[in-house]
């Protein structure tokens, strides 16, 4: 029985990812979750008390996976500059991934404070990774620079998500170029 419940919970989370990546937070409704999983709407409420609870669980499951992939890419880099490049490239490489699209949709949506705090903590983990690389480069304000660098990444993510006229590789290259030139010009 417990295994069956775990499978249903997993199916609900997978359906939530699909709904979020297809239609953003507005698409994540209990009737849609019920329809996608073949469960009765009342059954969905047995697993999650609210949409916010679904979002929180997705954050808890998906953010660490995403952050670990970025961290792994950074760890293979042998210089601070290459770590920063890996930080940008890996986040943009994950854009097509359903987990990433769900995370982006969640981040853009109206969230309750609990879910927002989980996202902030996960983003904080990503930012901490790049702060270390920026410190290695001798930045006076590595945390501020890291936050601005993440702004470049976020803008590139949105551009790719929109299906912009530019090829995703061109967007990635432009973001990497801006990031590396930008971080290089603010070293003390």
C-alpha angles and dihedrals in degrees: 000000000000090000090051091051090049090052092049092048089050091049090051092051091048090050089049090053090052094047092048094047092047101042112004125238094321089064092057103092132143093241089053091048090050092049094048094049100035090238125133113257089243088057091056088058089055088064102035129025094203146355087263090059090054090049092048092052092047090051091049091049103037108032095063091050091050093045091048090055091051091046092049091052091049093049092059091057116096101204135044091247092052090048089055091047090050090049091057098038096047094050090050092045088057094056094096092050114104092225090055093047089051091050091050091049091049091049091051095047135082107273136185115246094258094056092041090053092051090052091047091051092049092047088048088058091053092046091050090058093056094040088064092053091047090050088054087056090054101251116173091211106026095162094054090045090049091052091050090046089054087053089060090049092048091050091050091048090053091047092052092043091053090056090240121198090257121084112255089240090056090049090049092049092049091049092048091048093049092045095050095043091044096050091043093055096052098055112123 
